[in-house]
Coordinates of C-alpha atoms in Angstrom, one line a residue:
M1 CA 0.0 0.0 0.0
F2 CA 2.7 2.5 1.0
E3 CA 4.6 1.9 -2.3
T4 CA 1.4 2.5 -4.3
L5 CA 0.7 5.7 -2.3
L6 CA 4.2 7.0 -3.1
L7 CA 3.7 6.2 -6.7
N8 CA 0.4 8.1 -6.8
F9 CA 2.1 11.0 -5.1
L10 CA 4.7 10.9 -7.8
F11 CA 1.9 11.1 -10.4
L12 CA 0.6 14.2 -8.7
L13 CA 4.0 15.8 -8.6
V14 CA 4.9 15.2 -12.2
P15 CA 2.7 18.0 -13.7
V16 CA 4.0 20.5 -11.2
V17 CA 7.6 19.6 -12.0
I18 CA 7.1 19.5 -15.7
F19 CA 5.4 22.9 -15.7
L20 CA 8.1 24.4 -13.5
I21 CA 10.9 23.2 -15.8
F22 CA 9.4 23.6 -19.3
F23 CA 6.4 25.9 -19.3
E24 CA 6.8 28.5 -16.5
N25 CA 7.7 31.3 -18.9
R26 CA 5.0 30.5 -21.6
P27 CA 1.9 32.7 -22.1
H28 CA -0.9 32.2 -19.6
S29 CA -3.5 30.7 -22.0
Y30 CA -0.9 28.2 -23.3
N31 CA 0.1 27.2 -19.7
R32 CA -3.6 26.5 -18.8
K33 CA -3.9 24.1 -21.7
I34 CA -0.7 22.3 -20.8
L35 CA -1.8 22.0 -17.1
V36 CA -5.2 20.6 -18.2
V37 CA -3.5 17.9 -20.4
L38 CA -1.0 17.0 -17.6
S39 CA -3.8 16.8 -15.0
A40 CA -5.7 14.5 -17.3
V41 CA -2.7 12.2 -17.6
T42 CA -2.2 12.2 -13.9
M43 CA -5.9 11.5 -13.2
S44 CA -5.8 8.5 -15.6
L45 CA -2.7 7.1 -14.0
C46 CA -4.3 7.3 -10.6
I47 CA -7.3 5.4 -11.8
V48 CA -5.1 2.7 -13.3
M49 CA -2.9 2.4 -10.2
P50 CA -5.3 2.7 -7.2
I51 CA -4.2 2.3 -3.5
R52 CA -5.2 -1.1 -2.2
L53 CA -5.8 -1.6 1.5
E54 CA -5.2 -4.9 3.3
S55 CA -8.9 -5.2 4.0
G56 CA -9.6 -5.4 0.2
F57 CA -10.9 -1.9 -0.3
I58 CA -9.3 0.3 -3.0
F59 CA -9.4 4.0 -3.6
D60 CA -7.5 6.4 -5.8
L61 CA -6.5 10.1 -6.0
R62 CA -8.2 11.0 -9.2
Y63 CA -10.1 13.9 -7.6
I64 CA -7.1 15.8 -6.4
P65 CA -6.1 17.1 -9.8
F66 CA -9.8 17.4 -10.7
I67 CA -10.4 19.7 -7.7
I68 CA -7.2 21.7 -8.2
V69 CA -8.1 22.5 -11.8
A70 CA -11.7 23.2 -10.9
L71 CA -10.7 25.7 -8.1
Y72 CA -8.0 27.5 -10.0
G73 CA -9.5 27.3 -13.6
G74 CA -13.2 27.1 -13.2
Y75 CA -15.7 25.3 -15.5
K76 CA -13.8 26.1 -18.7
S77 CA -10.7 24.2 -17.5
V78 CA -12.2 21.4 -15.6
L79 CA -14.7 20.3 -18.3
P80 CA -12.1 18.4 -20.4
L81 CA -11.0 16.6 -17.2
Y82 CA -14.6 15.6 -16.5
V83 CA -14.8 14.1 -20.0
V84 CA -11.5 12.3 -19.8
L85 CA -12.3 11.0 -16.3
N86 CA -15.6 9.4 -17.3
I87 CA -14.3 8.0 -20.7
F88 CA -11.4 6.4 -18.9
R89 CA -13.6 5.1 -16.0
F90 CA -16.1 3.5 -18.5
Y91 CA -13.1 2.0 -20.3
V92 CA -11.8 0.4 -17.1
G93 CA -15.3 -0.7 -16.2
G94 CA -16.2 -2.8 -13.1
V95 CA -18.5 -2.2 -10.2
G96 CA -19.3 1.5 -9.4
T97 CA -18.9 2.9 -12.9
I98 CA -22.4 4.5 -12.9
H99 CA -21.9 5.8 -9.4
S100 CA -18.5 7.3 -10.4
F101 CA -20.2 9.1 -13.3
L102 CA -22.9 10.6 -11.1
F103 CA -20.5 11.6 -8.4
S104 CA -18.1 13.3 -10.9
T105 CA -21.1 15.1 -12.5
A106 CA -22.0 16.5 -9.1
A107 CA -18.4 17.5 -8.5
L108 CA -18.3 19.2 -11.9
I109 CA -21.4 21.2 -11.0
L110 CA -20.5 22.2 -7.5
I111 CA -16.8 22.6 -7.1
P112 CA -16.1 25.2 -9.9
L113 CA -18.8 27.4 -8.2
C114 CA -16.1 28.2 -5.6
N115 CA -13.6 29.4 -8.3
K116 CA -14.2 33.2 -8.2
K117 CA -14.1 33.3 -4.4
F118 CA -11.2 30.9 -4.2
V119 CA -8.8 32.8 -6.5
K120 CA -9.5 36.0 -4.5
L121 CA -8.2 34.4 -1.3
D122 CA -4.6 34.9 -0.2
S123 CA -2.1 32.0 -0.4
K124 CA -2.8 30.6 3.0
G125 CA -6.6 30.8 2.4
R126 CA -6.3 28.9 -0.9
I127 CA -4.2 26.1 0.8
I128 CA -6.8 25.7 3.6
G129 CA -9.7 26.0 1.2
A130 CA -8.5 23.4 -1.2
T131 CA -7.7 21.0 1.6
V132 CA -11.1 21.4 3.2
I133 CA -12.9 21.0 -0.2
S134 CA -10.9 17.9 -0.9
M135 CA -11.8 16.3 2.4
L136 CA -15.4 17.3 2.0
T137 CA -15.5 15.7 -1.5
M138 CA -14.0 12.5 -0.2
G139 CA -16.4 12.6 2.8
C140 CA -19.4 12.8 0.4
Y141 CA -17.9 9.9 -1.5
L142 CA -17.6 7.8 1.6
I143 CA -21.2 8.6 2.7
I144 CA -22.5 7.4 -0.6
L145 CA -20.3 4.3 -0.4
S146 CA -21.6 3.6 3.1
S147 CA -25.3 3.8 1.9
L148 CA -24.5 1.2 -0.8
L149 CA -22.7 -1.1 1.6
G150 CA -25.5 -1.1 4.2
Q151 CA -23.8 -2.5 7.3
L152 CA -20.5 -0.8 8.1
D153 CA -17.6 -2.8 9.7
S154 CA -14.1 -1.9 10.9
Q155 CA -12.7 -2.3 7.4
F156 CA -14.9 0.5 6.1
W157 CA -13.7 2.8 8.9
V158 CA -10.1 1.9 8.0
L159 CA -10.8 3.0 4.4
A160 CA -12.5 6.2 5.6
V161 CA -9.6 7.3 7.8
N162 CA -7.0 6.4 5.1
A163 CA -8.9 8.1 2.3
L164 CA -9.6 11.3 4.3
T165 CA -6.0 11.7 5.7
T166 CA -4.4 10.8 2.3
H167 CA -6.6 13.3 0.3
G168 CA -6.2 16.1 2.9
G169 CA -2.5 15.6 3.3
L170 CA -1.6 15.3 -0.4
M171 CA -3.9 18.1 -1.4
S172 CA -2.2 20.4 1.1
I173 CA 1.3 19.5 -0.2
I174 CA 0.4 19.9 -3.9
V175 CA -1.4 23.3 -3.3
I176 CA 1.5 24.5 -1.2
L177 CA 3.9 23.8 -4.1
I178 CA 1.5 25.5 -6.6
E179 CA 1.3 28.6 -4.3
K180 CA 5.0 28.7 -4.0
I181 CA 5.4 28.6 -7.7
I182 CA 2.9 31.4 -8.1
T183 CA 4.7 33.5 -5.5
N184 CA 8.0 32.9 -7.1
I185 CA 6.7 34.0 -10.5
K186 CA 5.1 37.1 -9.1
N187 CA 8.4 38.0 -7.2
R188 CA 10.4 37.4 -10.3
D189 CA 8.1 39.6 -12.4
R190 CA 8.2 42.3 -9.7
I191 CA 12.0 42.3 -9.6
I192 CA 12.3 42.4 -13.4
Q193 CA 9.8 45.2 -13.6
S194 CA 11.6 47.1 -10.8
E195 CA 14.9 46.8 -12.6
R196 CA 13.3 47.8 -15.9
L197 CA 11.8 50.9 -14.3
N198 CA 15.1 51.8 -12.6
V199 CA 16.9 51.6 -15.9
V200 CA 14.3 53.8 -17.6
S201 CA 14.4 56.3 -14.7
E202 CA 18.2 56.7 -15.0
L203 CA 18.1 56.9 -18.7
A204 CA 15.3 59.5 -18.6
A205 CA 17.1 61.7 -16.1
S206 CA 20.3 61.7 -18.1
V207 CA 19.0 62.1 -21.6
S208 CA 15.7 64.0 -21.5
H209 CA 17.2 67.3 -20.3
E210 CA 19.8 67.2 -23.1
I211 CA 17.1 66.6 -25.7
R212 CA 14.7 69.2 -24.4
N213 CA 17.2 72.1 -24.8
P214 CA 17.7 71.8 -28.6
L215 CA 13.9 71.2 -29.0
T216 CA 13.2 74.4 -27.2
V217 CA 15.7 76.4 -29.2
T218 CA 14.4 74.9 -32.5
S219 CA 10.8 75.7 -31.6
G220 CA 11.7 79.3 -30.8
F221 CA 13.4 79.9 -34.1
L222 CA 10.6 78.3 -36.0
Q223 CA 8.0 80.5 -34.3
L224 CA 10.1 83.6 -35.2
L225 CA 10.4 82.3 -38.8
N226 CA 6.6 81.8 -38.9
K227 CA 6.1 85.5 -38.3
S228 CA 8.2 86.5 -41.2
K229 CA 6.4 88.2 -44.1
T230 CA 8.8 87.0 -46.8
I231 CA 7.7 83.3 -46.7
T232 CA 4.9 81.8 -48.7
E233 CA 1.7 80.3 -47.3
Q234 CA 2.9 76.8 -48.2
E235 CA 6.2 77.4 -46.3
K236 CA 4.1 78.6 -43.3
G237 CA 2.2 75.4 -43.4
F238 CA 5.4 73.4 -43.3
I239 CA 6.6 75.4 -40.3
E240 CA 3.3 74.9 -38.4
L241 CA 3.5 71.1 -39.0
S242 CA 7.1 71.2 -37.7
L243 CA 5.9 73.1 -34.6
L244 CA 3.2 70.5 -34.0
E245 CA 5.7 67.7 -34.2
L246 CA 8.1 69.5 -31.9
K247 CA 5.3 69.9 -29.4
R248 CA 4.6 66.2 -29.6
A249 CA 8.3 65.5 -29.1
E250 CA 8.4 67.7 -26.1
K251 CA 5.4 65.9 -24.6
I252 CA 7.2 62.5 -25.0
V253 CA 10.3 64.1 -23.4
S254 CA 8.1 65.3 -20.5
D255 CA 6.7 61.8 -20.0
Y256 CA 10.3 60.5 -19.8
L257 CA 11.2 63.2 -17.3
S258 CA 8.5 62.0 -15.0
F259 CA 10.5 58.7 -14.6
A260 CA 13.2 60.6 -12.8
K261 CA 13.8 60.1 -9.1
P262 CA 11.5 62.0 -6.7
Q263 CA 12.5 65.6 -6.2
S264 CA 13.2 66.6 -2.6
E265 CA 11.2 69.8 -2.9
N266 CA 8.1 67.9 -4.0
M267 CA 8.3 65.3 -1.2
V268 CA 5.4 65.3 1.3
Y269 CA 4.2 63.1 4.1
S270 CA 0.4 62.8 4.2
N271 CA -2.6 60.6 3.6
M272 CA -2.9 61.7 -0.1
S273 CA -6.3 63.4 0.5
E274 CA -5.2 66.7 -1.2
E275 CA -3.7 64.9 -4.2
L276 CA -6.7 62.7 -4.7
E277 CA -9.1 65.6 -4.4
Y278 CA -7.1 67.7 -6.7
T279 CA -6.7 65.0 -9.4
K280 CA -10.4 64.2 -9.2
N281 CA -11.3 67.9 -9.8
I282 CA -8.8 68.1 -12.7
I283 CA -10.4 65.1 -14.5
M284 CA -14.1 66.0 -13.9
P285 CA -14.5 68.2 -17.0
Y286 CA -12.9 65.5 -19.2
A287 CA -15.3 62.9 -17.7
S288 CA -18.3 65.1 -18.2
I289 CA -17.5 65.6 -21.9
H290 CA -17.5 61.8 -22.4
K291 CA -20.6 61.2 -20.3
V292 CA -18.7 59.5 -17.5
E293 CA -19.9 59.7 -13.9
V294 CA -17.2 59.9 -11.2
D295 CA -17.9 58.2 -7.9
F296 CA -15.4 59.3 -5.3
Y297 CA -15.0 57.7 -1.8
F298 CA -12.1 58.5 0.7
N299 CA -11.6 56.9 4.0
N300 CA -7.9 56.8 4.9
T301 CA -6.0 58.1 8.0
L302 CA -2.6 56.5 7.1
N303 CA 0.4 58.7 6.0
T304 CA 3.3 57.9 3.7
S305 CA 6.1 59.8 2.0
Y306 CA 5.9 60.5 -1.8
D307 CA 6.6 62.9 -4.6
R308 CA 3.4 65.0 -4.9
N309 CA 3.9 65.8 -8.6
Q310 CA 4.6 62.2 -9.6
I311 CA 1.6 60.8 -7.6
Q312 CA -0.7 63.4 -9.2
Q313 CA 0.5 62.5 -12.7
C314 CA 0.2 58.8 -11.9
L315 CA -3.5 59.2 -10.8
I316 CA -4.4 61.4 -13.7
N317 CA -3.0 58.9 -16.1
L318 CA -5.1 56.1 -14.6
Y319 CA -8.3 58.3 -14.5
K320 CA -7.8 59.3 -18.1
N321 CA -7.2 55.7 -19.2
G322 CA -10.4 54.6 -17.4
I323 CA -12.4 57.4 -19.1
E324 CA -11.0 56.7 -22.5
A325 CA -11.9 53.0 -22.1
M326 CA -15.5 54.0 -21.7
I327 CA -15.7 56.3 -24.7
E328 CA -16.4 53.3 -27.0
T329 CA -19.3 52.2 -24.7
G330 CA -20.9 55.6 -24.8
G331 CA -20.0 56.5 -21.2
G332 CA -20.1 54.8 -17.8
T333 CA -18.9 55.2 -14.2
L334 CA -15.4 55.8 -13.0
T335 CA -15.2 54.7 -9.3
I336 CA -12.3 56.0 -7.2
E337 CA -12.1 54.4 -3.8
I338 CA -9.4 55.1 -1.2
T339 CA -9.3 53.0 2.0
E340 CA -6.8 51.5 4.4
K341 CA -6.0 47.9 5.3
K342 CA -3.3 46.4 7.5
Q343 CA -1.1 49.6 7.5
Q344 CA -1.5 49.9 3.7
I345 CA -3.2 52.6 1.6
M346 CA -5.5 51.0 -0.9
I347 CA -6.5 53.0 -4.0
R348 CA -9.0 51.3 -6.2
I349 CA -9.8 52.8 -9.6
K350 CA -12.6 51.0 -11.5
D351 CA -14.1 51.7 -14.9
T352 CA -17.0 50.1 -16.8
G353 CA -15.2 50.2 -20.2
V354 CA -14.1 47.8 -22.9
G355 CA -11.8 45.8 -20.6
M356 CA -8.6 43.9 -21.4
T357 CA -7.5 40.4 -22.0
K358 CA -5.1 38.6 -19.7
D359 CA -2.4 38.9 -22.3
E360 CA -2.9 42.7 -22.5
I361 CA -2.8 43.0 -18.7
S362 CA 0.5 41.0 -18.6
R363 CA 2.1 43.6 -20.9
L364 CA 1.0 46.7 -19.1
G365 CA 3.8 48.9 -17.8
K366 CA 6.3 47.7 -20.5
P367 CA 7.9 50.4 -22.6
Y368 CA 6.1 51.3 -25.8
Y369 CA 3.2 49.0 -25.2
S370 CA -0.2 50.6 -25.3
T371 CA -3.8 49.4 -25.9
K372 CA -4.5 52.7 -27.7
E373 CA -3.7 53.1 -31.4
E374 CA -1.8 56.4 -30.9
G375 CA -0.5 55.6 -27.4
T376 CA 3.2 55.4 -26.6
G377 CA 2.8 53.3 -23.5
L378 CA 4.8 55.9 -21.5
G379 CA 1.8 56.8 -19.4
M380 CA 1.4 53.4 -17.9
L381 CA 5.1 53.0 -17.6
M382 CA 5.1 56.2 -15.5
V383 CA 2.3 54.8 -13.3
Y384 CA 4.3 51.6 -12.6
S385 CA 7.5 53.6 -12.0
T386 CA 5.8 55.9 -9.5
I387 CA 4.2 53.1 -7.5
N388 CA 7.5 51.2 -7.6
K389 CA 9.3 54.2 -6.0
V390 CA 7.0 54.2 -3.0
R391 CA 7.5 50.4 -2.7
G392 CA 3.9 49.8 -3.7
N393 CA 2.1 47.1 -5.8
I394 CA -0.3 47.2 -8.6
E395 CA -3.0 44.6 -9.3
V396 CA -5.1 44.7 -12.4
H397 CA -8.4 42.8 -12.8
S398 CA -10.2 43.1 -16.1
E399 CA -12.7 41.3 -18.3
K400 CA -13.5 42.1 -21.9
G401 CA -16.7 44.1 -22.2
K402 CA -17.1 44.6 -18.4
G403 CA -14.4 47.0 -17.4
T404 CA -11.1 47.2 -15.6
T405 CA -10.0 47.6 -11.9
F406 CA -6.6 48.9 -10.8
L407 CA -5.7 48.3 -7.2
L408 CA -2.8 50.3 -5.9
T409 CA -1.4 49.1 -2.6
I410 CA 1.0 51.5 -0.9
P411 CA 2.8 50.5 2.3
T412 CA 2.9 53.0 5.1
T413 CA 3.2 53.4 8.9
A414 CA 0.5 54.2 11.4
P415 CA -0.2 57.9 11.9
I416 CA 1.9 59.6 14.6
K417 CA -0.2 60.3 17.7
S418 CA 0.2 63.7 19.2

């Protein structure tokens, strides 16, 4: 029995190891398909190699990968596993085939219902949740089995104890490994993003000033030349086009300058109430033009240090992006909510616009990537750079056609008591 248990545990570990070695850096949608395929193989191997007790009872671990995929991926991911499980179970045959089909159908209907709440839990909550659901699933299975057996003897209770402890223990181990992988991926991405932003910041500070000077001089001479009475209308048109392009170039340089390190004269220590109120008032006319309502809610007493100008520009960029995302839908609501949680300032900016795909979300904050046709991507890069400087974190949740939510988490200390 112990050797078979170890073999089944190996079956459960193989998808985790294969994913970690070969597929960790692949796109999200591709990874999901790979994990479903690997889980299907693992499930099939568990059915073929069940754990046999000395009493004669047998049980397997097929529902561990099934539950994991259902909780992390929902109905879309677990449905192929349901099909594979029942095809393979009917192929193996034997007593209990129909009961297995009915039980798996019930599991397919009920377990993925927890998906949305499950993925919103923290790492510890997901580990506990998955373990509890696994033991409840096996408990329901044992209850059904007991009703079929009628009279229960000591052998059944041996099966019950072994099945519950095995499923609970192994589920905990596998989910801990999965959560560790997820944490490592997030930490790696955060470090890479931080290094990228630091490089951009240094480059912006050293280059932008040098570029701005000749642009200003050139713009001044062109404006003087445009006032000359000796040039033709066509030449004036050329000069005006040149001035427009210079203005656009200056805007790009200004965006780059915003990546520079915080300026000491702009540093403040406050709860951001003034900056949030100011930026809300700045964006209100733009929102009204595009039929967007702004819901503002502020409830924060925590203070932190930050560059006032950079935070203001960061917030304006996010508000403006949210409003522009709702132009195509004919308007909507921009929700700005500021709260505090566990010594952290939480700024939630939610729109009801066109939304983004997971691939688009993963590319946010990268230089020169923008979801807008004429965008340079520098606005979002500035947002990520600013939050990175205050050691904060940005989470993005979005769904096509339903809108996007940006959650800015900025660490801070408790207010000083007088």
